[in-house]
Tab-separated table of C-alpha atoms in Angstrom:
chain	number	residue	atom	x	y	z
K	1	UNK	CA	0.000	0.000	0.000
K	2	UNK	CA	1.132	3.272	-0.927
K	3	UNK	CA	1.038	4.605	3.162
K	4	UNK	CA	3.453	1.500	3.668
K	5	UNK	CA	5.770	2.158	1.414
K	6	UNK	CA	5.753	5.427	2.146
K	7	UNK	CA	6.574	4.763	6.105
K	8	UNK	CA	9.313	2.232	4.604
K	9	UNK	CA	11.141	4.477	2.666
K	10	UNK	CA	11.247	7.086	5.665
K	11	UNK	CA	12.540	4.226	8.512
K	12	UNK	CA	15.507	3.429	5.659
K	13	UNK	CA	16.089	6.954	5.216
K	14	UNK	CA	15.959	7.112	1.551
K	15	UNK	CA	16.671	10.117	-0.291
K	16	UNK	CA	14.339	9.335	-3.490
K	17	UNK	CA	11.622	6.254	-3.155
K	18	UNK	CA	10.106	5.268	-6.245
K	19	UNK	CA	6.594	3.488	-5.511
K	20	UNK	CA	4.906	1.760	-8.439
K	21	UNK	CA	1.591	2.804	-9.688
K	22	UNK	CA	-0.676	1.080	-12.531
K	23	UNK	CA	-1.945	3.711	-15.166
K	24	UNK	CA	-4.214	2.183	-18.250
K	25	UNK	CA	-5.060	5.449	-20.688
K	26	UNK	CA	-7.579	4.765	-23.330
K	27	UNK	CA	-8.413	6.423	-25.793
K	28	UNK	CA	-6.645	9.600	-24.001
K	29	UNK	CA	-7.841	9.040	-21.167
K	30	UNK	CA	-5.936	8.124	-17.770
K	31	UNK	CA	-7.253	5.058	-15.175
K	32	UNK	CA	-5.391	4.812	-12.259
K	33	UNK	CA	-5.681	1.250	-10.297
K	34	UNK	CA	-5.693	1.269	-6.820
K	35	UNK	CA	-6.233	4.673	-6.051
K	36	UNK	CA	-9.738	6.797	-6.122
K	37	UNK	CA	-9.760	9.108	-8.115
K	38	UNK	CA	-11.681	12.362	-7.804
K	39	UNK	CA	-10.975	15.112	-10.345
K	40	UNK	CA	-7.505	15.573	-10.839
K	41	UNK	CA	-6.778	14.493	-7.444
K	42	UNK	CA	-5.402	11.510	-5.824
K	43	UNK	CA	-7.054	10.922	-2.247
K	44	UNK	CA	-6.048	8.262	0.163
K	45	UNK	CA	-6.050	7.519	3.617
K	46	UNK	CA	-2.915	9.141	5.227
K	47	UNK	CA	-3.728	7.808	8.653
K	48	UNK	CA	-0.159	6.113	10.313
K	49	UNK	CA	2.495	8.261	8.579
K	50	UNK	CA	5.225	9.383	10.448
K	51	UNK	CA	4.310	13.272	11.451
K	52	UNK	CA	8.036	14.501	11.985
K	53	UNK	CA	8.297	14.731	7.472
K	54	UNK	CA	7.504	16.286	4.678
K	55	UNK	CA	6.453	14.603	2.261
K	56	UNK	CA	6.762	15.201	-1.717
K	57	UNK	CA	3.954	13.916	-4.184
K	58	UNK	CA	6.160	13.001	-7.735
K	59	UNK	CA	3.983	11.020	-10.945
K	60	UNK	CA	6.139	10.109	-13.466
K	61	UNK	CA	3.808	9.198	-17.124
K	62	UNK	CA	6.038	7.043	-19.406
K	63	UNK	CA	4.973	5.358	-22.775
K	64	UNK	CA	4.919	1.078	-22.958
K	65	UNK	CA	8.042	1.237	-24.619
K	66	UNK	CA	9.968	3.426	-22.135
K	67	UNK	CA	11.537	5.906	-24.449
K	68	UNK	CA	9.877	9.404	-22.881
K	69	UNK	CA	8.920	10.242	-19.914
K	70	UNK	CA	7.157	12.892	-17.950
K	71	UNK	CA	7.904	14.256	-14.206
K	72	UNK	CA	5.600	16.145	-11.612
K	73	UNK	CA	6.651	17.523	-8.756
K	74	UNK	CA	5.988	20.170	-6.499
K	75	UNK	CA	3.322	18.655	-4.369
K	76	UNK	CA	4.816	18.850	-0.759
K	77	UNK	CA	2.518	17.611	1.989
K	78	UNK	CA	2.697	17.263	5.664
K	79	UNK	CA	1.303	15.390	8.411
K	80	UNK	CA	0.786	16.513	11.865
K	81	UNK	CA	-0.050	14.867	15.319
K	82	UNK	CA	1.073	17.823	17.544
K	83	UNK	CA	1.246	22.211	17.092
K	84	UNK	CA	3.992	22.789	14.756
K	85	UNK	CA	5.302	26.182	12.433
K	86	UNK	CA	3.285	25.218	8.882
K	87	UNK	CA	5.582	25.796	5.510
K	88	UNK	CA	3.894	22.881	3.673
K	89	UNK	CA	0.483	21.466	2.775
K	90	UNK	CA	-0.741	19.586	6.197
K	91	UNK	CA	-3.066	17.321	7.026
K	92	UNK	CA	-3.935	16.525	10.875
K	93	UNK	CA	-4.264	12.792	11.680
K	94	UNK	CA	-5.556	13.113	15.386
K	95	UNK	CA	-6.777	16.062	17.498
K	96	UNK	CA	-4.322	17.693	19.432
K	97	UNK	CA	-4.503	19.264	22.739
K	98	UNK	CA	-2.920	22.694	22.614
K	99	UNK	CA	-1.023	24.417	25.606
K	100	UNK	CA	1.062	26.467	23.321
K	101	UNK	CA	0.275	30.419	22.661
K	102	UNK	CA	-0.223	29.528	18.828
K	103	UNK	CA	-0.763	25.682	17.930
K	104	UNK	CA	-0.379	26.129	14.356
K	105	UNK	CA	1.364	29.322	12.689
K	106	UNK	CA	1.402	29.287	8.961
K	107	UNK	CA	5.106	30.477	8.283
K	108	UNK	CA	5.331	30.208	4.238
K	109	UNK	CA	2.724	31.419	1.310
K	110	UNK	CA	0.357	28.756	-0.412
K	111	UNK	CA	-0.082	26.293	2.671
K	112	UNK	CA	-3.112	24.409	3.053
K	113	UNK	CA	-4.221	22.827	6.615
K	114	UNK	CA	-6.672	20.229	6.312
K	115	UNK	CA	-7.841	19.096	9.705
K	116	UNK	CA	-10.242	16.336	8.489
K	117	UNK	CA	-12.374	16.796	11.315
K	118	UNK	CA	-10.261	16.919	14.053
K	119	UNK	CA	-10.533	18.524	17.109
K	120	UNK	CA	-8.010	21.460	18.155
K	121	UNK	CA	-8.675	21.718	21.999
K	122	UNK	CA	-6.702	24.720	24.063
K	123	UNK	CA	-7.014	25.366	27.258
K	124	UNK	CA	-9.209	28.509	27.613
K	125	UNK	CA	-6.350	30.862	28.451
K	126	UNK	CA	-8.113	34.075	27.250
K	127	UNK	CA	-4.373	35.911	26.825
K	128	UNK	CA	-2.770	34.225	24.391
K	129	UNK	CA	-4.048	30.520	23.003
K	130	UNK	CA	-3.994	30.958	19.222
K	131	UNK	CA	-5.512	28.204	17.046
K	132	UNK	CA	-4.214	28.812	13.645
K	133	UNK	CA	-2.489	32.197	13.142
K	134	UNK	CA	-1.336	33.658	9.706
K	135	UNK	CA	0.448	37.005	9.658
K	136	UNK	CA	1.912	38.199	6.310
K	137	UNK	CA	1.493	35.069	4.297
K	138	UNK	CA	-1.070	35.002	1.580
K	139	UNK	CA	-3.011	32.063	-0.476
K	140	UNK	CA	-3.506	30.062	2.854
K	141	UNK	CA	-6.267	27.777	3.156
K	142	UNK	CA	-7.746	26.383	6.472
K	143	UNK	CA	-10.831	23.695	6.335
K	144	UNK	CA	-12.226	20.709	7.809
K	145	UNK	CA	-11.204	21.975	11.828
K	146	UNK	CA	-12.666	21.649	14.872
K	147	UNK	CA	-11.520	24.565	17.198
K	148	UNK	CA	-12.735	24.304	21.321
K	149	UNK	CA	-12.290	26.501	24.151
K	150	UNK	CA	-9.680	28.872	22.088
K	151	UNK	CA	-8.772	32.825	22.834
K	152	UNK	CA	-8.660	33.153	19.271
K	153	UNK	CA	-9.372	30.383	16.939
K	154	UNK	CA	-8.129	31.340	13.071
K	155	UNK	CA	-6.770	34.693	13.306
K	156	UNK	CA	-5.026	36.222	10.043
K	157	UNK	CA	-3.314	39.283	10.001
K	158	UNK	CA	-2.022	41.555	6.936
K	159	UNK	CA	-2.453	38.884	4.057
K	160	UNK	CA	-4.269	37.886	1.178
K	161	UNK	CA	-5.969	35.506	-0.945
K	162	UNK	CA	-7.304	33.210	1.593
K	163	UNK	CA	-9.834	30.314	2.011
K	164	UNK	CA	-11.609	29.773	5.220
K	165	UNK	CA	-14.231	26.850	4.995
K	166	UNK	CA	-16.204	24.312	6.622
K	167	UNK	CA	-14.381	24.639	10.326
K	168	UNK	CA	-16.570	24.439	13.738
K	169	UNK	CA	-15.626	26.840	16.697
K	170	UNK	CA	-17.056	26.182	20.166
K	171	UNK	CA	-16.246	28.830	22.968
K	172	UNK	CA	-13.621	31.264	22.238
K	173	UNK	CA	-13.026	35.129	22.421
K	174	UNK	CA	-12.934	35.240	19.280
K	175	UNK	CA	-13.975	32.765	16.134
K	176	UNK	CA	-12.783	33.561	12.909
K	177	UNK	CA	-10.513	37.193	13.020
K	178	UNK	CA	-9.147	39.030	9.671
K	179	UNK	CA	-7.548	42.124	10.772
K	180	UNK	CA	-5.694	43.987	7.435
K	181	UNK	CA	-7.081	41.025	5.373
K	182	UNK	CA	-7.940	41.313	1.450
K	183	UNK	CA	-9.657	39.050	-1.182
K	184	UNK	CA	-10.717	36.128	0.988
K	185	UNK	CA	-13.123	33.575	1.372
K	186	UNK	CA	-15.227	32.392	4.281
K	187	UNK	CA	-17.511	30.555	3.921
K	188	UNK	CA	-19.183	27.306	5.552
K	189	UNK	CA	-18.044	27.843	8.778
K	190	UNK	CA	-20.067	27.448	12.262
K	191	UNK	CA	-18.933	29.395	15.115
K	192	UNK	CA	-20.708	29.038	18.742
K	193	UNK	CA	-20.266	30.641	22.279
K	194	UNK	CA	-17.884	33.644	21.455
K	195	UNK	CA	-17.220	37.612	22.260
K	196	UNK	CA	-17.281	38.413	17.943
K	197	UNK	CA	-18.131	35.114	15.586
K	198	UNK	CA	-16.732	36.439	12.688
K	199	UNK	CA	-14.816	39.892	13.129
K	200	UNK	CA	-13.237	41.353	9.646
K	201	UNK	CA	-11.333	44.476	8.981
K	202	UNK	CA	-10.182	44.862	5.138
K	203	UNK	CA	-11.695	44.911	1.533
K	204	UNK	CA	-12.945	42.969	-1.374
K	205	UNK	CA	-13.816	39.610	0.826
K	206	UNK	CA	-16.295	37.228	0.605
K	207	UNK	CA	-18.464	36.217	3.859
K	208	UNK	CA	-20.749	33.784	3.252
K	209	UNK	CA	-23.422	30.052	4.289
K	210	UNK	CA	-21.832	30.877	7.875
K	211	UNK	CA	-23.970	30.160	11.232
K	212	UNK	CA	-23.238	32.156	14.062
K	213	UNK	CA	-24.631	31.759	17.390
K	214	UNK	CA	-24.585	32.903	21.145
K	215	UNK	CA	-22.065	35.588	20.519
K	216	UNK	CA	-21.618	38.990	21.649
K	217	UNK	CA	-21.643	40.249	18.294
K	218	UNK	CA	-22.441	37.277	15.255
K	219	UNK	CA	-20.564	39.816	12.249
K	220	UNK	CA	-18.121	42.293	13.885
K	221	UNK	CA	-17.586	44.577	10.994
K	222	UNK	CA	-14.916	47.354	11.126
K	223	UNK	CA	-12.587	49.320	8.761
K	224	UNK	CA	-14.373	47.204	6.110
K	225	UNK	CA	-14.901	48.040	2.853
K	226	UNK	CA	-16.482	46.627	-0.379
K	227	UNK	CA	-17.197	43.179	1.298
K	228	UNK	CA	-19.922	41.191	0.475
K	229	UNK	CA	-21.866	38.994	3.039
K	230	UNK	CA	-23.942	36.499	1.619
K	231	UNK	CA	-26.552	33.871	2.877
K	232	UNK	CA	-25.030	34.111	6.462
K	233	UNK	CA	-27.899	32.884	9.091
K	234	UNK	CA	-27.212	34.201	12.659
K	235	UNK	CA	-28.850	33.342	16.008
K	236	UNK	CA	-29.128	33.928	19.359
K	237	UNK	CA	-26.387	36.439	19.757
K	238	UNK	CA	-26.584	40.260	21.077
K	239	UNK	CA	-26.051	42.038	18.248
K	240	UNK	CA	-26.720	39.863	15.073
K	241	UNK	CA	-24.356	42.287	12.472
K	242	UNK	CA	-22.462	45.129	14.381
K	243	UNK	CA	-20.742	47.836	11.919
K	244	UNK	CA	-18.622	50.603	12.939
K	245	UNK	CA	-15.725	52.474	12.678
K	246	UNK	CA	-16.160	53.975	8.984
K	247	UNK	CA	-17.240	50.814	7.227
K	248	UNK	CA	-18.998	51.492	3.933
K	249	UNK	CA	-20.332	50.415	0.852
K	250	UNK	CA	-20.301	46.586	1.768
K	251	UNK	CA	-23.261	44.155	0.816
K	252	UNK	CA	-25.307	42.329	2.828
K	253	UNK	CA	-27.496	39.550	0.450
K	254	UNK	CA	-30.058	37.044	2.240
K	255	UNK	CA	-29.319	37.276	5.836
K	256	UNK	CA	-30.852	36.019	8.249
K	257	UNK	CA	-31.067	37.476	12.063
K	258	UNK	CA	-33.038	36.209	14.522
K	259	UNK	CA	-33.283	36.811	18.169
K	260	UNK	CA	-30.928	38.671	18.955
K	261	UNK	CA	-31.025	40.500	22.532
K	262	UNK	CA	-29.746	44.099	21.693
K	263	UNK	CA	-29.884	44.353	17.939
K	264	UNK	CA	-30.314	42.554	14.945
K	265	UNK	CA	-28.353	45.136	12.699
K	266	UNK	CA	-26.451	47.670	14.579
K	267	UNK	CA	-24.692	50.886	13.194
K	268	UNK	CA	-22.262	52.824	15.042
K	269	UNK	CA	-19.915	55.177	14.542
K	270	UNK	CA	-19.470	56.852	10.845
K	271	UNK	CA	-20.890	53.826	8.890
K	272	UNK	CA	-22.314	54.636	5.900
K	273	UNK	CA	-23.320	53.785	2.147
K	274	UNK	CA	-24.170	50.142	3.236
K	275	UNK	CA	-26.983	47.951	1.695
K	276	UNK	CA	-29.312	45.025	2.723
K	277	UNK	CA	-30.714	43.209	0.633
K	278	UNK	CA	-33.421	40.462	1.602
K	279	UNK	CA	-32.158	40.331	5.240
K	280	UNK	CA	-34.916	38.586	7.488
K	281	UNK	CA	-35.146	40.173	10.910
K	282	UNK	CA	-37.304	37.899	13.550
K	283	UNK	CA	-37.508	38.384	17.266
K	284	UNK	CA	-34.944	40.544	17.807
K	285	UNK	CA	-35.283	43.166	20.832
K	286	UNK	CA	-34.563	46.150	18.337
K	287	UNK	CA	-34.567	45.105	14.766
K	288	UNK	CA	-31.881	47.684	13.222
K	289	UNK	CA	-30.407	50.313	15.658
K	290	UNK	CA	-28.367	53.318	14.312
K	291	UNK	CA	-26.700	56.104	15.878
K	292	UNK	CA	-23.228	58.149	15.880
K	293	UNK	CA	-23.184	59.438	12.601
K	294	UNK	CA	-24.390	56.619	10.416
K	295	UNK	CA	-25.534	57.571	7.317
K	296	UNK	CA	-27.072	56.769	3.920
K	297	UNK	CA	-27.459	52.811	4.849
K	298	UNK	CA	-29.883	51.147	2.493
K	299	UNK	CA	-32.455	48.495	3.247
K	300	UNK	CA	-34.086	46.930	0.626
K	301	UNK	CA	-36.588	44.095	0.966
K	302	UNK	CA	-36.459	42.801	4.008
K	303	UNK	CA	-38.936	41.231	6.387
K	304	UNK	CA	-39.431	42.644	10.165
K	305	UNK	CA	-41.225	40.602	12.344
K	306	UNK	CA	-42.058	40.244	16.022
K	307	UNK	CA	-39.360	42.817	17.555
K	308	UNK	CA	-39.304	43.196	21.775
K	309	UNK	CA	-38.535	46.845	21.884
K	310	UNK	CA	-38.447	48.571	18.411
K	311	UNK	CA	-38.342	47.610	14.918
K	312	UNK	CA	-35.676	50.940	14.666
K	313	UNK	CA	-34.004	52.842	16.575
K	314	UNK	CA	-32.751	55.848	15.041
K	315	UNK	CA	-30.819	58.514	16.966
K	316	UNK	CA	-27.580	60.834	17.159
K	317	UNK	CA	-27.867	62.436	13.302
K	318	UNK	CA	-28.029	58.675	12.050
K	319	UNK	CA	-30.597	57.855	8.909
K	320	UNK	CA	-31.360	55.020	7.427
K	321	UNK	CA	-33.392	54.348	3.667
K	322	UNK	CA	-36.184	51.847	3.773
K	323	UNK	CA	-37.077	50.309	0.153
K	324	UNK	CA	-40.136	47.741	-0.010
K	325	UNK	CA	-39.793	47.438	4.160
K	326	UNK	CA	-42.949	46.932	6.103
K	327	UNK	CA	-42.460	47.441	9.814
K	328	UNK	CA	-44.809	49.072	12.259
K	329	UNK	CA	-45.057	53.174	12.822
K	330	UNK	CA	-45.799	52.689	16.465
K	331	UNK	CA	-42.697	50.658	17.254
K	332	UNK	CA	-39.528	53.125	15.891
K	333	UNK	CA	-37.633	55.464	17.465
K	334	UNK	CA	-36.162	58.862	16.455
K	335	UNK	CA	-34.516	61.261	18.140
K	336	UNK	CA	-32.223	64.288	17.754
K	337	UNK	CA	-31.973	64.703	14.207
K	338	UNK	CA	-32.432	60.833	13.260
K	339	UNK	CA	-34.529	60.255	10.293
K	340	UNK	CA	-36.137	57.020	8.354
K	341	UNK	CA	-36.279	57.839	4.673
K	342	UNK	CA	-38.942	55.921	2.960
């Protein structure tokens, strides 16, 4: 088996194994025996290799009568048991209990950590006990993790390029963090029991199919600019979407907010030129609260039902624009110079 020989040529310390693979093509196209095949990648089960190397993925194609041959390289991999500095494609083969201030830092550009479900457990320390932190590397991708009792589960910091998908955070001060970060994806992810569930500062990134719940704030959105946030379904936390701090002209697309305990949408702070568009607010104590500033924030199409306190709250030289919004007259606020434009 290819995991065997694999382990063998690491115990004899070999500089170059070559493993034998069967390839039929027919017709011009390529069979492979003995290995599923699922696109253009090879997937087997990793599970026993030795975690302390890197390993390097090489397919030679050569005719029947051996007179040419082809080489590909470049397709480093890694397998981890323990926290470790990342500078190569990684997969994790067990959960890992995490003392460490950061259990995995990605150190190199292009690295991919595939958890396959595994658990990443720290120890609650709410100082310094970083699940997987990126700062100034670009093109990382993080998937598949489990993340549990964390100060700050996937943080990344000045970089690039990213992919964020299909992890689970439980109880941490922070869930998914992307301070300075620019042209990435996020998307899948569920994050449960933290201060902010998803907290972004940066431009031209993608939010989206995230669940957020019991959180002090579900979308912590600051600095941000020309992001859109799509099909993101958050419950249970204080304030459902919390902008502030100059963030403008992002998009909000299908959202869904329901019962939260301050505010389903809050705007704070010099946030302005934002839009909404079919966001469903249900049960919250004040559907969409804005104040400090806020200005020229669209809502268009969106469904307000069942709000505790007020279906808006608009105060402190703050406006919003309603388009195609039915809410009810008797339960908004407006004070100072605050104004609902309809």
């Amino acid at each position: 088996a290819l995991r065997q020989a694999l382990a063998l040529c690491t115990a004899q310390a070999y500089r170059n194994c070559t493993i034998p693979l069967n390839f039929t093509s027919v017709n011009g196209s390529l069979y492979v025996t003995n290995l599923s095949v699922r696109f253009t990648n090879a997937w087997w089960n990793i599970s026993g290799f030795p975690s302390k190397n890197t390993y390097r993925v090489r397919v030679r194609a050569r005719n029947q009568t051996s007179t040419s041959s082809f080489d590909a390289s470049n397709a480093n991999f890694a397998v981890a048991s323990r926290c470790a500095a990342l500078t190569a494609n990684t997969t994790l083969y067990s959960d890992i209990l995490s003392n460490q201030e950061t259990c995995f830092a990605i150190q190199a550009n292009g690295v991919t950590l595939d958890c396959g479900g595994h658990t990443i457990l720290g120890n609650g320390t709410l100082g310094g006990v970083y699940g997987v932190a990126v700062h100034g590397y670009n093109r990382t991708v993080i998937k598949n993790c489990v993340f549990r009792n964390m100060s700050f589960a996937l943080v990344l910091n000045t970089t690039a390029n990213n992919t964020l998908s299909n992890n689970t955070i439980d109880s941490a001060l922070s869930g998914i963090t992307c301070w300075k970060t620019y042209n990435t994806m996020v998307s899948d992810n569920s994050v449960n029991s933290t201060l902010f569930g998803i907290a972004v500062a940066g431009a031209f990134n993608i939010i989206a199919d995230n669940f957020v719940s019991s959180s002090l704030s579900g979308l912590h959105v600051q600095y941000t600019y020309n992001t859109t946030y799509a099909d993101n379904y958050l419950y249970r936390n204080t304030d459902g979407i919390y902008l502030s701090n100059d963030s403008a002209n992002n998009r909000f697309l299908r959202t869904t907010i329901l019962r939260s305990t301050s505010s389903g949408i809050s705007f704070r702070h010099f946030v302005h030129n934002n839009t909404f568009i079919g966001v469903n607010l249900t049960n919250n104590s004040v559907a969409v609260s804005a104040r400090n500033t806020s200005l020229r924030n669209v809502i268009i199409n969106a469904t307000i039902a069942r709000s505790g306190s007020y279906d808006f709250q608009v105060i402190d030289q703050a406006n919003i624009t309603l388009i195609n919004v039915s809410f009810n007259l008797s339960r908004r606020l407006v004070s100072g110079t605050g104004k609902i434009l309809a």
